[in-house]
Each structure stands twice: as C-alpha cells, then as structure tokens.
mmCIF file of C-alpha atoms in Angstrom:
data_model
loop_
_atom_site.group_PDB
_atom_site.id
_atom_site.type_symbol
_atom_site.label_atom_id
_atom_site.label_comp_id
_atom_site.label_asym_id
_atom_site.label_seq_id
_atom_site.Cartn_x
_atom_site.Cartn_y
_atom_site.Cartn_z
ATOM 1 C CA UNK A 832 -12.996 44.916 41.540
ATOM 2 C CA UNK A 833 -14.916 45.103 38.239
ATOM 3 C CA UNK A 834 -12.004 46.708 36.386
ATOM 4 C CA UNK A 835 -9.480 43.978 37.196
ATOM 5 C CA UNK A 836 -8.600 41.620 34.317
ATOM 6 C CA UNK A 837 -9.562 37.945 34.626
ATOM 7 C CA UNK A 838 -6.624 35.582 35.054
ATOM 8 C CA UNK A 839 -5.945 33.362 32.010
ATOM 9 C CA UNK A 840 -6.858 29.710 32.586
ATOM 10 C CA UNK A 841 -5.097 26.725 31.049
ATOM 11 C CA UNK A 842 -8.225 26.005 28.998
ATOM 12 C CA UNK A 843 -8.237 29.541 27.559
ATOM 13 C CA UNK A 844 -4.537 29.298 26.806
ATOM 14 C CA UNK A 845 -5.027 25.908 25.050
ATOM 15 C CA UNK A 846 -7.913 27.321 22.985
ATOM 16 C CA UNK A 847 -5.733 30.201 21.759
ATOM 17 C CA UNK A 848 -2.825 27.857 21.001
ATOM 18 C CA UNK A 849 -5.139 25.607 18.931
ATOM 19 C CA UNK A 850 -6.412 28.670 17.085
ATOM 20 C CA UNK A 851 -2.858 29.776 16.297
ATOM 21 C CA UNK A 852 -1.898 26.242 15.207
ATOM 22 C CA UNK A 853 -4.875 26.083 12.847
ATOM 23 C CA UNK A 854 -4.086 29.480 11.352
ATOM 24 C CA UNK A 855 -0.458 28.610 10.646
ATOM 25 C CA UNK A 856 -1.649 25.348 9.028
ATOM 26 C CA UNK A 857 -3.995 27.378 6.809
ATOM 27 C CA UNK A 858 -1.109 29.647 5.820
ATOM 28 C CA UNK A 859 -2.620 32.725 7.472
ATOM 29 C CA UNK A 860 0.366 33.201 9.816
ATOM 30 C CA UNK A 861 4.067 33.034 9.084
ATOM 31 C CA UNK A 862 6.134 30.647 11.129
ATOM 32 C CA UNK A 863 7.945 33.531 12.869
ATOM 33 C CA UNK A 864 4.657 35.222 13.799
ATOM 34 C CA UNK A 865 3.311 31.899 15.038
ATOM 35 C CA UNK A 866 6.354 31.362 17.277
ATOM 36 C CA UNK A 867 6.128 34.886 18.715
ATOM 37 C CA UNK A 868 2.420 34.537 19.448
ATOM 38 C CA UNK A 869 2.817 31.098 21.038
ATOM 39 C CA UNK A 870 5.509 32.516 23.298
ATOM 40 C CA UNK A 871 3.218 35.424 24.198
ATOM 41 C CA UNK A 872 0.290 33.030 24.849
ATOM 42 C CA UNK A 873 2.407 30.996 27.231
ATOM 43 C CA UNK A 874 3.378 34.158 29.120
ATOM 44 C CA UNK A 875 -0.084 35.801 29.071
ATOM 45 C CA UNK A 876 -1.375 36.688 32.543
ATOM 46 C CA UNK A 877 -4.992 37.453 31.656
ATOM 47 C CA UNK A 878 -7.688 36.773 29.078
ATOM 48 C CA UNK A 879 -7.316 40.196 27.489
ATOM 49 C CA UNK A 880 -3.706 39.389 26.519
ATOM 50 C CA UNK A 881 -4.824 36.062 25.033
ATOM 51 C CA UNK A 882 -7.709 37.593 23.059
ATOM 52 C CA UNK A 883 -5.352 40.195 21.591
ATOM 53 C CA UNK A 884 -3.221 37.395 20.087
ATOM 54 C CA UNK A 885 -6.057 36.108 17.870
ATOM 55 C CA UNK A 886 -8.299 39.191 17.463
ATOM 56 C CA UNK A 887 -6.712 40.247 14.140
ATOM 57 C CA UNK A 888 -7.140 36.804 12.557
ATOM 58 C CA UNK A 889 -10.108 36.212 10.247
ATOM 59 C CA UNK A 890 -12.577 33.567 11.413
ATOM 60 C CA UNK A 891 -11.897 30.058 10.184
ATOM 61 C CA UNK A 892 -14.155 28.875 7.411
ATOM 62 C CA UNK A 893 -15.816 25.471 7.610
ATOM 63 C CA UNK A 894 -14.307 24.520 4.261
ATOM 64 C CA UNK A 895 -10.747 25.320 5.328
ATOM 65 C CA UNK A 896 -11.279 23.534 8.660
ATOM 66 C CA UNK A 897 -12.637 20.482 6.831
ATOM 67 C CA UNK A 898 -9.773 20.443 4.340
ATOM 68 C CA UNK A 899 -7.183 20.831 7.094
ATOM 69 C CA UNK A 900 -8.755 17.933 8.995
ATOM 70 C CA UNK A 901 -8.863 15.752 5.861
ATOM 71 C CA UNK A 902 -5.219 16.464 5.054
ATOM 72 C CA UNK A 903 -4.208 15.666 8.638
ATOM 73 C CA UNK A 904 -6.091 12.358 8.503
ATOM 74 C CA UNK A 905 -4.611 11.475 5.122
ATOM 75 C CA UNK A 906 -1.109 12.281 6.368
ATOM 76 C CA UNK A 907 -1.638 10.017 9.367
ATOM 77 C CA UNK A 908 -2.853 7.140 7.189
ATOM 78 C CA UNK A 909 0.040 7.630 4.773
ATOM 79 C CA UNK A 910 2.542 7.567 7.643
ATOM 80 C CA UNK A 911 1.072 4.292 8.980
ATOM 81 C CA UNK A 912 1.149 2.678 5.531
ATOM 82 C CA UNK A 913 4.741 3.787 5.013
ATOM 83 C CA UNK A 914 5.773 2.399 8.421
ATOM 84 C CA UNK A 915 4.091 -0.929 7.631
ATOM 85 C CA UNK A 916 5.774 -1.043 4.222
ATOM 86 C CA UNK A 917 9.213 -0.452 5.730
ATOM 87 C CA UNK A 918 8.691 -3.057 8.446
ATOM 88 C CA UNK A 919 10.820 -6.124 7.859
ATOM 89 C CA UNK A 920 9.106 -8.992 6.059
ATOM 90 C CA UNK A 921 9.292 -11.907 8.446
ATOM 91 C CA UNK A 922 9.698 -15.482 7.253
ATOM 92 C CA UNK A 923 6.634 -17.651 7.734
ATOM 93 C CA UNK A 924 6.305 -20.427 10.280
ATOM 94 C CA UNK A 925 3.448 -22.705 9.232
ATOM 95 C CA UNK A 926 1.619 -24.347 12.101
ATOM 96 C CA UNK A 927 1.789 -28.142 11.767
ATOM 97 C CA UNK A 928 -1.213 -30.253 10.747
ATOM 98 C CA UNK A 929 -3.768 -31.002 13.464
ATOM 99 C CA UNK A 930 -2.652 -34.640 13.720
ATOM 100 C CA UNK A 931 0.790 -33.573 15.035
ATOM 101 C CA UNK A 932 0.709 -33.533 18.863
ATOM 102 C CA UNK A 933 3.987 -31.601 19.266
ATOM 103 C CA UNK A 934 6.830 -29.969 17.414
ATOM 104 C CA UNK A 935 10.334 -29.410 18.818
ATOM 105 C CA UNK A 936 12.120 -26.212 17.756
ATOM 106 C CA UNK A 937 15.866 -25.678 18.032
ATOM 107 C CA UNK A 938 19.308 -26.071 16.470
ATOM 108 C CA UNK A 939 19.611 -29.823 17.113
ATOM 109 C CA UNK A 940 19.190 -32.073 14.057
ATOM 110 C CA UNK A 941 16.564 -34.083 15.976
ATOM 111 C CA UNK A 942 14.158 -31.110 16.115
ATOM 112 C CA UNK A 943 11.229 -31.080 13.716
ATOM 113 C CA UNK A 944 11.793 -27.347 13.088
ATOM 114 C CA UNK A 945 15.534 -26.626 12.865
ATOM 115 C CA UNK A 946 16.676 -23.007 13.195
ATOM 116 C CA UNK A 947 20.340 -22.613 12.331
ATOM 117 C CA UNK A 948 21.069 -19.482 14.343
ATOM 118 C CA UNK A 949 23.575 -19.464 17.200
ATOM 119 C CA UNK A 950 21.162 -17.438 19.366
ATOM 120 C CA UNK A 951 18.795 -20.441 19.264
ATOM 121 C CA UNK A 952 19.415 -23.231 21.788
ATOM 122 C CA UNK A 953 19.747 -26.848 20.653
ATOM 123 C CA UNK A 954 16.345 -27.676 22.188
ATOM 124 C CA UNK A 955 14.841 -24.203 22.323
ATOM 125 C CA UNK A 956 11.040 -24.466 22.406
ATOM 126 C CA UNK A 957 8.105 -26.794 22.013
ATOM 127 C CA UNK A 958 4.862 -26.224 20.144
ATOM 128 C CA UNK A 959 2.124 -28.608 21.252
ATOM 129 C CA UNK A 960 -1.521 -29.139 20.505
ATOM 130 C CA UNK A 961 -4.052 -28.559 23.314
ATOM 131 C CA UNK A 962 -7.553 -29.186 21.996
ATOM 132 C CA UNK A 963 -8.153 -26.646 19.214
ATOM 133 C CA UNK A 964 -5.246 -24.441 20.333
ATOM 134 C CA UNK A 965 -1.486 -24.447 19.931
ATOM 135 C CA UNK A 966 0.674 -23.749 22.986
ATOM 136 C CA UNK A 967 4.265 -22.540 22.676
ATOM 137 C CA UNK A 968 6.626 -23.240 25.580
ATOM 138 C CA UNK A 969 10.251 -22.257 26.079
ATOM 139 C CA UNK A 970 12.453 -25.203 27.073
ATOM 140 C CA UNK A 971 14.898 -23.235 29.237
ATOM 141 C CA UNK A 972 16.706 -21.581 26.342
ATOM 142 C CA UNK A 973 19.434 -19.015 26.989
ATOM 143 C CA UNK A 974 17.993 -16.281 24.742
ATOM 144 C CA UNK A 975 14.298 -16.905 25.342
ATOM 145 C CA UNK A 976 11.180 -17.295 23.274
ATOM 146 C CA UNK A 977 8.984 -14.307 22.469
ATOM 147 C CA UNK A 978 5.366 -14.079 21.352
ATOM 148 C CA UNK A 979 4.351 -10.715 19.882
ATOM 149 C CA UNK A 980 7.408 -9.088 21.462
ATOM 150 C CA UNK A 981 6.917 -10.458 24.996
ATOM 151 C CA UNK A 982 9.150 -13.109 26.509
ATOM 152 C CA UNK A 983 7.136 -16.120 27.575
ATOM 153 C CA UNK A 984 7.702 -17.813 30.928
ATOM 154 C CA UNK A 985 4.880 -20.350 30.713
ATOM 155 C CA UNK A 986 3.156 -22.179 27.854
ATOM 156 C CA UNK A 987 1.421 -19.498 25.794
ATOM 157 C CA UNK A 988 -1.399 -19.828 23.285
ATOM 158 C CA UNK A 989 -0.387 -18.881 19.745
ATOM 159 C CA UNK A 990 -2.435 -18.509 16.581
ATOM 160 C CA UNK A 991 -1.945 -17.464 12.967
ATOM 161 C CA UNK A 992 -0.790 -13.851 12.699
ATOM 162 C CA UNK A 993 1.285 -13.943 15.907
ATOM 163 C CA UNK A 994 4.956 -13.026 15.725
ATOM 164 C CA UNK A 995 7.233 -15.541 17.439
ATOM 165 C CA UNK A 996 10.959 -15.280 18.067
ATOM 166 C CA UNK A 997 13.442 -17.951 19.063
ATOM 167 C CA UNK A 998 16.573 -16.144 20.204
ATOM 168 C CA UNK A 999 17.126 -13.448 17.568
ATOM 169 C CA UNK A 1000 15.244 -15.244 14.793
ATOM 170 C CA UNK A 1001 11.684 -14.024 14.215
ATOM 171 C CA UNK A 1002 8.785 -15.592 12.322
ATOM 172 C CA UNK A 1003 5.153 -14.875 11.590
ATOM 173 C CA UNK A 1004 2.789 -17.763 12.292
ATOM 174 C CA UNK A 1005 0.450 -18.850 9.534
ATOM 175 C CA UNK A 1006 -2.235 -21.529 9.501
ATOM 176 C CA UNK A 1007 -1.867 -24.729 7.577
#
C-alpha cells in the first residue's frame, strides 16, 4: 500500500493552478505552455502528476509577487474608474425646500415637477415630506417609478444620492 500514489485533491489541483497562473503573469511561462499544463492539471489523477507540472519552475520571489499583486489591484481600480466615467451623467432632481409638504411629478401641466416624456404618466408620482424624510410614492403609473433600480410598490424613503426613474427618465437626487 505504501507505493501507491496519493489521489489528487481539489485543493492540491487549485494550488497548482494558482501557481501556474502566477508564473504566466510573471512571464515565466508562455501562453501555450500554460494552457497545456492547465489541461494536464485538470486531468491529473495523483499528487505526483501535479507536482511534476510545477517542479521545473523557479520559486516565486516576494518582490515579483508583490509587484504582481500591486498591478492587479491597480488594474481593478482603473477598471472601476473607467466604468464610472463611462456611466451616463444623470440630470439632477433637487429635493424641494423643507416647507413644501408635497410635490407632484408627471406630464400634466398642473404638476410641480413636469417631465415631458411619453413613458411618464400625467400624474406619475408624489414626493412628500414625512418628518425629516422624503417619501416617494408611485400614483399608479403605467411604466412605474424606480428608486436605485428597484420598482417601488409602496411609499419609499429617498435621500440625496439616490437614483430615481419615472418611466424611462432617470434622475439623481440632490439636496437643496
């Protein structure tokens, strides 16, 4: 029994795959070699086969590991900044002064906030004061009212920074 090879576990396989990924990121493996070794790691039946896939690779230095981690983090931050920059700039909806008890939103000329979009109902929504908070309620509109991407079915608390949508028209709430 001592001579039999130990079966490869998922943890061992994942460790070898991480090692291969790090080495290709460092430029120590070509892409073709990386692909062949990943395929072999996924088919490996025992630990000896897995160890053979990384035994010829030099050990990773702390400096290279640190630089690889820093570049990965920087790339992630850059991607988030780029996504935020490309996001559409929404028009602002300024919350009314505190002495206003309510504000009607819709296409009708009698609304205090008129939105001239056909996806907005004539009397679409109502924004009303409740103590120190503002509550937004849909008034049975056809295309709904959304707060931060979720359709509201009951009066919902809103505050500056929230994204609101009446039909297909979106706004960002700002304080007075």
